[in-house]
């Protein structure tokens, strides 16, 4: 999908109110640290260093936005959210960033879809399930949702089939797909799905993205985060 290859850095923010208002579909990538989120984004966009992977998982604590669209016209935005659940991060940092992410997922205007990345060898953890529960009302209202089982090359075909079956039962109506950056498994399929999310039949025409630094209001009522592991 050449469309995915147009990805370019838009802005970064440490707080929700620093994020610009977005008038095009926005797709968020979330997941535990070490789930392969940065690698997934870089593989989908065919850019080696678009999404930054910290040498110390869990240390990256910003929301990074990337614009998508040909000829400089932005028709969608990818949001790379900080990884969560890594033990080396302090308890207070875990709680603070878990609350920021839940607030983002519950209140972000224009959020069209969520991609939850998960290591299939570990399965959905308590934090992943807490995230699923937090966004369930929006999913029931039409928010798109995909559980992406990364590092599929670590599993045999039989193991992949088993974990797919189990995760589909846990996903609560969301889609579930296998993905391997190394073997390029699922890359074209996921890229096509994200295109469809961003370009629904009868959807609005592409719009220019806001200038970097534009601000959006924070949610009126913060959501209490679940207790981290």
PDB file of C-alpha atoms in Angstrom:
ATOM      1  CA  UNK A   1       0.000   0.000   0.000  1.00  0.00           C
ATOM      2  CA  UNK A   2       1.795   3.103  -1.258  1.00  0.00           C
ATOM      3  CA  UNK A   3      -0.529   5.218   0.874  1.00  0.00           C
ATOM      4  CA  UNK A   4       1.078   3.926   4.074  1.00  0.00           C
ATOM      5  CA  UNK A   5       4.513   4.824   2.731  1.00  0.00           C
ATOM      6  CA  UNK A   6       3.567   8.526   2.690  1.00  0.00           C
ATOM      7  CA  UNK A   7       3.726   8.662   6.514  1.00  0.00           C
ATOM      8  CA  UNK A   8       5.599  11.662   7.880  1.00  0.00           C
ATOM      9  CA  UNK A   9       6.117  13.091  11.348  1.00  0.00           C
ATOM     10  CA  UNK A  10       3.460  15.609  12.372  1.00  0.00           C
ATOM     11  CA  UNK A  11       3.969  16.442  16.057  1.00  0.00           C
ATOM     12  CA  UNK A  12       4.678  15.027  19.504  1.00  0.00           C
ATOM     13  CA  UNK A  13       3.010  15.807  22.817  1.00  0.00           C
ATOM     14  CA  UNK A  14       3.538  14.899  26.454  1.00  0.00           C
ATOM     15  CA  UNK A  15       0.031  16.034  27.458  1.00  0.00           C
ATOM     16  CA  UNK A  16      -3.366  15.693  25.802  1.00  0.00           C
ATOM     17  CA  UNK A  17      -3.923  19.432  25.605  1.00  0.00           C
ATOM     18  CA  UNK A  18      -0.770  19.784  23.526  1.00  0.00           C
ATOM     19  CA  UNK A  19      -2.211  17.597  20.756  1.00  0.00           C
ATOM     20  CA  UNK A  20      -3.632  19.471  17.752  1.00  0.00           C
ATOM     21  CA  UNK A  21      -7.262  19.199  16.731  1.00  0.00           C
ATOM     22  CA  UNK A  22      -7.485  16.659  13.933  1.00  0.00           C
ATOM     23  CA  UNK A  23     -10.245  16.786  11.308  1.00  0.00           C
ATOM     24  CA  UNK A  24      -9.274  13.572   9.515  1.00  0.00           C
ATOM     25  CA  UNK A  25      -9.537   9.956  10.755  1.00  0.00           C
ATOM     26  CA  UNK A  26      -7.016   9.123  13.476  1.00  0.00           C
ATOM     27  CA  UNK A  27      -5.806   5.592  14.211  1.00  0.00           C
ATOM     28  CA  UNK A  28      -4.038   4.848  17.496  1.00  0.00           C
ATOM     29  CA  UNK A  29      -1.400   2.168  18.034  1.00  0.00           C
ATOM     30  CA  UNK A  30      -1.206   0.930  21.618  1.00  0.00           C
ATOM     31  CA  UNK A  31       0.374  -1.980  23.447  1.00  0.00           C
ATOM     32  CA  UNK A  32       2.725  -3.150  26.141  1.00  0.00           C
ATOM     33  CA  UNK A  33       6.375  -2.221  25.915  1.00  0.00           C
ATOM     34  CA  UNK A  34       8.270  -4.864  23.919  1.00  0.00           C
ATOM     35  CA  UNK A  35       5.132  -5.799  21.923  1.00  0.00           C
ATOM     36  CA  UNK A  36       6.819  -4.563  18.734  1.00  0.00           C
ATOM     37  CA  UNK A  37       4.753  -1.413  18.213  1.00  0.00           C
ATOM     38  CA  UNK A  38       7.498   0.774  16.741  1.00  0.00           C
ATOM     39  CA  UNK A  39       8.691  -2.061  14.506  1.00  0.00           C
ATOM     40  CA  UNK A  40       5.141  -2.598  13.273  1.00  0.00           C
ATOM     41  CA  UNK A  41       4.629   1.066  12.380  1.00  0.00           C
ATOM     42  CA  UNK A  42       8.002   1.272  10.655  1.00  0.00           C
ATOM     43  CA  UNK A  43       7.293  -1.919   8.687  1.00  0.00           C
ATOM     44  CA  UNK A  44       3.854  -0.752   7.560  1.00  0.00           C
ATOM     45  CA  UNK A  45       5.232   2.602   6.426  1.00  0.00           C
ATOM     46  CA  UNK A  46       8.501   1.188   5.046  1.00  0.00           C
ATOM     47  CA  UNK A  47      10.475   3.710   7.080  1.00  0.00           C
ATOM     48  CA  UNK A  48      13.143   2.386   9.406  1.00  0.00           C
ATOM     49  CA  UNK A  49      13.069   5.174  11.988  1.00  0.00           C
ATOM     50  CA  UNK A  50       9.681   6.841  11.736  1.00  0.00           C
ATOM     51  CA  UNK A  51       8.504   5.444  15.070  1.00  0.00           C
ATOM     52  CA  UNK A  52      11.157   5.665  17.765  1.00  0.00           C
ATOM     53  CA  UNK A  53      11.967   2.553  19.807  1.00  0.00           C
ATOM     54  CA  UNK A  54      13.656   3.433  23.077  1.00  0.00           C
ATOM     55  CA  UNK A  55      16.616   1.341  24.177  1.00  0.00           C
ATOM     56  CA  UNK A  56      14.890   1.204  27.555  1.00  0.00           C
ATOM     57  CA  UNK A  57      11.308  -0.013  26.926  1.00  0.00           C
ATOM     58  CA  UNK A  58       8.684   2.119  28.598  1.00  0.00           C
ATOM     59  CA  UNK A  59      10.838   5.238  28.704  1.00  0.00           C
ATOM     60  CA  UNK A  60       9.230   6.894  25.693  1.00  0.00           C
ATOM     61  CA  UNK A  61       6.435   8.977  27.239  1.00  0.00           C
ATOM     62  CA  UNK A  62       5.029  11.055  24.407  1.00  0.00           C
ATOM     63  CA  UNK A  63       2.170  10.654  21.964  1.00  0.00           C
ATOM     64  CA  UNK A  64       3.611  10.924  18.461  1.00  0.00           C
ATOM     65  CA  UNK A  65       1.414  11.761  15.471  1.00  0.00           C
ATOM     66  CA  UNK A  66       2.233  10.865  11.861  1.00  0.00           C
ATOM     67  CA  UNK A  67       0.359  12.274   8.873  1.00  0.00           C
ATOM     68  CA  UNK A  68      -0.675  10.091   5.922  1.00  0.00           C
ATOM     69  CA  UNK A  69      -1.661  11.237   2.450  1.00  0.00           C
ATOM     70  CA  UNK A  70      -0.288  11.677  -1.028  1.00  0.00           C
ATOM     71  CA  UNK A  71       0.901  14.958  -2.547  1.00  0.00           C
ATOM     72  CA  UNK A  72       1.108  16.615   0.858  1.00  0.00           C
ATOM     73  CA  UNK A  73      -2.617  16.333   1.556  1.00  0.00           C
ATOM     74  CA  UNK A  74      -3.310  14.677   4.901  1.00  0.00           C
ATOM     75  CA  UNK A  75      -6.242  12.261   4.829  1.00  0.00           C
ATOM     76  CA  UNK A  76      -5.435  10.299   8.010  1.00  0.00           C
ATOM     77  CA  UNK A  77      -3.198  10.383  11.072  1.00  0.00           C
ATOM     78  CA  UNK A  78      -1.459   7.593  12.968  1.00  0.00           C
ATOM     79  CA  UNK A  79      -0.985   8.064  16.711  1.00  0.00           C
ATOM     80  CA  UNK A  80       1.825   6.161  18.406  1.00  0.00           C
ATOM     81  CA  UNK A  81       1.030   5.937  22.128  1.00  0.00           C
ATOM     82  CA  UNK A  82       3.634   5.125  24.807  1.00  0.00           C
ATOM     83  CA  UNK A  83       4.144   1.476  25.653  1.00  0.00           C
ATOM     84  CA  UNK A  84       2.798   0.425  29.024  1.00  0.00           C
ATOM     85  CA  UNK A  85       3.440  -2.171  31.692  1.00  0.00           C
ATOM     86  CA  UNK A  86       7.240  -2.226  31.754  1.00  0.00           C
ATOM     87  CA  UNK A  87       8.591  -2.944  35.249  1.00  0.00           C
ATOM     88  CA  UNK A  88      11.572  -0.551  35.038  1.00  0.00           C
ATOM     89  CA  UNK A  89       9.249   2.462  34.915  1.00  0.00           C
ATOM     90  CA  UNK A  90       8.226   3.880  38.289  1.00  0.00           C
ATOM     91  CA  UNK A  91       4.763   3.206  39.655  1.00  0.00           C
ATOM     92  CA  UNK A  92       3.841   6.901  39.478  1.00  0.00           C
ATOM     93  CA  UNK A  93       4.903   7.100  35.823  1.00  0.00           C
ATOM     94  CA  UNK A  94       2.878   4.000  35.014  1.00  0.00           C
ATOM     95  CA  UNK A  95      -0.218   5.440  36.644  1.00  0.00           C
ATOM     96  CA  UNK A  96       0.196   8.844  35.055  1.00  0.00           C
ATOM     97  CA  UNK A  97       0.679   7.512  31.538  1.00  0.00           C
ATOM     98  CA  UNK A  98      -2.014   4.911  31.890  1.00  0.00           C
ATOM     99  CA  UNK A  99      -4.419   7.713  32.780  1.00  0.00           C
ATOM    100  CA  UNK A 100      -3.248   9.861  29.843  1.00  0.00           C
ATOM    101  CA  UNK A 101      -3.784   6.969  27.440  1.00  0.00           C
ATOM    102  CA  UNK A 102      -7.200   6.043  28.805  1.00  0.00           C
ATOM    103  CA  UNK A 103      -8.289   9.672  28.603  1.00  0.00           C
ATOM    104  CA  UNK A 104      -7.013   9.836  25.021  1.00  0.00           C
ATOM    105  CA  UNK A 105      -8.789   6.632  23.974  1.00  0.00           C
ATOM    106  CA  UNK A 106     -12.036   7.575  25.698  1.00  0.00           C
ATOM    107  CA  UNK A 107     -12.248  11.220  24.621  1.00  0.00           C
ATOM    108  CA  UNK A 108     -10.091  11.930  21.561  1.00  0.00           C
ATOM    109  CA  UNK A 109     -12.261  13.487  18.882  1.00  0.00           C
ATOM    110  CA  UNK A 110     -11.765  11.998  15.439  1.00  0.00           C
ATOM    111  CA  UNK A 111     -10.374   8.705  16.758  1.00  0.00           C
ATOM    112  CA  UNK A 112     -11.498   6.192  14.143  1.00  0.00           C
ATOM    113  CA  UNK A 113      -9.703   3.015  15.104  1.00  0.00           C
ATOM    114  CA  UNK A 114      -7.384   1.367  17.621  1.00  0.00           C
ATOM    115  CA  UNK A 115      -4.670  -1.172  16.900  1.00  0.00           C
ATOM    116  CA  UNK A 116      -3.713  -3.091  20.040  1.00  0.00           C
ATOM    117  CA  UNK A 117      -0.399  -4.909  19.597  1.00  0.00           C
ATOM    118  CA  UNK A 118       0.199  -8.056  21.588  1.00  0.00           C
ATOM    119  CA  UNK A 119       2.953 -10.659  21.772  1.00  0.00           C
ATOM    120  CA  UNK A 120       1.069 -13.905  21.007  1.00  0.00           C
ATOM    121  CA  UNK A 121       3.415 -15.873  23.254  1.00  0.00           C
ATOM    122  CA  UNK A 122       2.105 -13.882  26.225  1.00  0.00           C
ATOM    123  CA  UNK A 123      -1.481 -13.342  25.098  1.00  0.00           C
ATOM    124  CA  UNK A 124      -3.678 -10.502  26.320  1.00  0.00           C
ATOM    125  CA  UNK A 125      -2.492  -9.364  29.739  1.00  0.00           C
ATOM    126  CA  UNK A 126      -4.547  -7.770  32.510  1.00  0.00           C
ATOM    127  CA  UNK A 127      -3.486  -4.328  31.276  1.00  0.00           C
ATOM    128  CA  UNK A 128      -4.558  -5.197  27.723  1.00  0.00           C
ATOM    129  CA  UNK A 129      -7.910  -6.412  28.978  1.00  0.00           C
ATOM    130  CA  UNK A 130      -8.324  -3.253  31.083  1.00  0.00           C
ATOM    131  CA  UNK A 131      -7.708  -1.190  27.947  1.00  0.00           C
ATOM    132  CA  UNK A 132     -10.280  -3.238  26.036  1.00  0.00           C
ATOM    133  CA  UNK A 133     -12.804  -2.621  28.772  1.00  0.00           C
ATOM    134  CA  UNK A 134     -12.062   1.119  28.838  1.00  0.00           C
ATOM    135  CA  UNK A 135     -12.774   1.561  25.120  1.00  0.00           C
ATOM    136  CA  UNK A 136     -15.688  -0.884  24.929  1.00  0.00           C
ATOM    137  CA  UNK A 137     -18.360   1.881  24.910  1.00  0.00           C
ATOM    138  CA  UNK A 138     -16.700   3.562  21.913  1.00  0.00           C
ATOM    139  CA  UNK A 139     -16.269   0.234  20.125  1.00  0.00           C
ATOM    140  CA  UNK A 140     -19.966  -0.452  20.629  1.00  0.00           C
ATOM    141  CA  UNK A 141     -20.629   2.980  19.084  1.00  0.00           C
ATOM    142  CA  UNK A 142     -18.642   2.078  15.968  1.00  0.00           C
ATOM    143  CA  UNK A 143     -14.965   2.642  16.823  1.00  0.00           C
ATOM    144  CA  UNK A 144     -12.861   0.211  14.780  1.00  0.00           C
ATOM    145  CA  UNK A 145     -10.671  -2.193  16.727  1.00  0.00           C
ATOM    146  CA  UNK A 146      -7.878  -4.586  15.763  1.00  0.00           C
ATOM    147  CA  UNK A 147      -5.779  -6.862  17.956  1.00  0.00           C
ATOM    148  CA  UNK A 148      -2.518  -7.411  16.109  1.00  0.00           C
ATOM    149  CA  UNK A 149      -0.540 -10.452  17.232  1.00  0.00           C
ATOM    150  CA  UNK A 150       3.042  -9.474  16.472  1.00  0.00           C
ATOM    151  CA  UNK A 151       6.154 -11.636  16.185  1.00  0.00           C
ATOM    152  CA  UNK A 152       4.123 -14.349  14.447  1.00  0.00           C
ATOM    153  CA  UNK A 153       7.350 -15.830  13.089  1.00  0.00           C
ATOM    154  CA  UNK A 154       8.075 -17.082  16.613  1.00  0.00           C
ATOM    155  CA  UNK A 155       5.130 -19.499  16.371  1.00  0.00           C
ATOM    156  CA  UNK A 156       4.356 -22.548  14.266  1.00  0.00           C
ATOM    157  CA  UNK A 157       1.245 -22.508  12.080  1.00  0.00           C
ATOM    158  CA  UNK A 158      -0.565 -24.688  14.586  1.00  0.00           C
ATOM    159  CA  UNK A 159       0.369 -22.339  17.429  1.00  0.00           C
ATOM    160  CA  UNK A 160      -0.773 -19.334  15.377  1.00  0.00           C
ATOM    161  CA  UNK A 161      -4.150 -20.940  14.734  1.00  0.00           C
ATOM    162  CA  UNK A 162      -4.584 -21.684  18.435  1.00  0.00           C
ATOM    163  CA  UNK A 163      -3.712 -18.194  19.649  1.00  0.00           C
ATOM    164  CA  UNK A 164      -5.924 -16.626  16.960  1.00  0.00           C
ATOM    165  CA  UNK A 165      -8.883 -18.663  18.174  1.00  0.00           C
ATOM    166  CA  UNK A 166      -8.286 -17.767  21.826  1.00  0.00           C
ATOM    167  CA  UNK A 167      -7.714 -14.055  21.176  1.00  0.00           C
ATOM    168  CA  UNK A 168     -10.851 -13.750  19.031  1.00  0.00           C
ATOM    169  CA  UNK A 169     -12.867 -14.908  22.013  1.00  0.00           C
ATOM    170  CA  UNK A 170     -11.206 -12.243  24.164  1.00  0.00           C
ATOM    171  CA  UNK A 171     -11.367  -9.392  21.657  1.00  0.00           C
ATOM    172  CA  UNK A 172     -15.016  -8.599  22.225  1.00  0.00           C
ATOM    173  CA  UNK A 173     -15.971  -8.140  18.590  1.00  0.00           C
ATOM    174  CA  UNK A 174     -12.728  -6.609  17.374  1.00  0.00           C
ATOM    175  CA  UNK A 175     -10.716  -8.102  14.541  1.00  0.00           C
ATOM    176  CA  UNK A 176      -7.637 -10.220  15.238  1.00  0.00           C
ATOM    177  CA  UNK A 177      -4.713 -10.740  12.841  1.00  0.00           C
ATOM    178  CA  UNK A 178      -1.231 -12.243  12.892  1.00  0.00           C
ATOM    179  CA  UNK A 179       1.716 -10.014  12.003  1.00  0.00           C
ATOM    180  CA  UNK A 180       5.433 -10.537  11.449  1.00  0.00           C
ATOM    181  CA  UNK A 181       7.752  -7.702  10.508  1.00  0.00           C
ATOM    182  CA  UNK A 182      10.521 -10.230   9.827  1.00  0.00           C
ATOM    183  CA  UNK A 183       8.494 -12.424   7.450  1.00  0.00           C
ATOM    184  CA  UNK A 184       6.237  -9.571   6.247  1.00  0.00           C
ATOM    185  CA  UNK A 185       3.237 -11.654   7.299  1.00  0.00           C
ATOM    186  CA  UNK A 186       0.023  -9.625   7.455  1.00  0.00           C
ATOM    187  CA  UNK A 187       1.651  -6.377   6.277  1.00  0.00           C
ATOM    188  CA  UNK A 188      -0.431  -5.862   3.124  1.00  0.00           C
ATOM    189  CA  UNK A 189      -3.584  -7.079   4.868  1.00  0.00           C
ATOM    190  CA  UNK A 190      -3.220  -4.641   7.765  1.00  0.00           C
ATOM    191  CA  UNK A 191      -2.322  -1.748   5.453  1.00  0.00           C
ATOM    192  CA  UNK A 192      -5.462  -2.418   3.413  1.00  0.00           C
ATOM    193  CA  UNK A 193      -7.598  -2.545   6.566  1.00  0.00           C
ATOM    194  CA  UNK A 194      -6.245   0.797   7.817  1.00  0.00           C
ATOM    195  CA  UNK A 195      -6.963   2.323   4.401  1.00  0.00           C
ATOM    196  CA  UNK A 196     -10.555   1.107   4.647  1.00  0.00           C
ATOM    197  CA  UNK A 197     -10.904   2.523   8.156  1.00  0.00           C
ATOM    198  CA  UNK A 198      -9.638   5.894   6.957  1.00  0.00           C
ATOM    199  CA  UNK A 199     -11.609   5.958   3.696  1.00  0.00           C
ATOM    200  CA  UNK A 200     -15.118   4.645   4.413  1.00  0.00           C
ATOM    201  CA  UNK A 201     -17.522   4.518   1.519  1.00  0.00           C
ATOM    202  CA  UNK A 202     -19.253   7.891   1.324  1.00  0.00           C
ATOM    203  CA  UNK A 203     -16.734   9.472   3.716  1.00  0.00           C
ATOM    204  CA  UNK A 204     -15.638  13.081   3.663  1.00  0.00           C
ATOM    205  CA  UNK A 205     -12.932  14.347   1.329  1.00  0.00           C
ATOM    206  CA  UNK A 206      -9.355  14.642   2.648  1.00  0.00           C
ATOM    207  CA  UNK A 207      -8.547  17.748   4.637  1.00  0.00           C
ATOM    208  CA  UNK A 208      -5.382  19.605   5.462  1.00  0.00           C
ATOM    209  CA  UNK A 209      -3.900  18.711   8.832  1.00  0.00           C
ATOM    210  CA  UNK A 210      -3.657  21.494  11.414  1.00  0.00           C
ATOM    211  CA  UNK A 211      -0.397  23.304  11.827  1.00  0.00           C
ATOM    212  CA  UNK A 212       1.965  21.867  14.382  1.00  0.00           C
ATOM    213  CA  UNK A 213       1.401  23.357  17.805  1.00  0.00           C
ATOM    214  CA  UNK A 214      -2.388  23.792  17.534  1.00  0.00           C
ATOM    215  CA  UNK A 215      -4.023  22.801  20.780  1.00  0.00           C
ATOM    216  CA  UNK A 216      -7.020  20.714  21.743  1.00  0.00           C
ATOM    217  CA  UNK A 217      -8.866  20.832  25.054  1.00  0.00           C
ATOM    218  CA  UNK A 218      -8.346  18.150  27.667  1.00  0.00           C
ATOM    219  CA  UNK A 219     -11.273  15.885  28.624  1.00  0.00           C
ATOM    220  CA  UNK A 220     -13.598  17.448  31.148  1.00  0.00           C
ATOM    221  CA  UNK A 221     -13.469  14.520  33.555  1.00  0.00           C
ATOM    222  CA  UNK A 222     -10.310  12.399  33.892  1.00  0.00           C
ATOM    223  CA  UNK A 223     -10.745   8.632  33.887  1.00  0.00           C
ATOM    224  CA  UNK A 224      -9.205   6.696  36.743  1.00  0.00           C
ATOM    225  CA  UNK A 225      -6.663   4.236  35.371  1.00  0.00           C
ATOM    226  CA  UNK A 226      -6.647   0.551  36.251  1.00  0.00           C
ATOM    227  CA  UNK A 227      -3.923  -0.525  38.679  1.00  0.00           C
ATOM    228  CA  UNK A 228      -0.787  -1.365  36.684  1.00  0.00           C
ATOM    229  CA  UNK A 229       1.035  -4.685  37.106  1.00  0.00           C
TER     230      UNK A 229
END
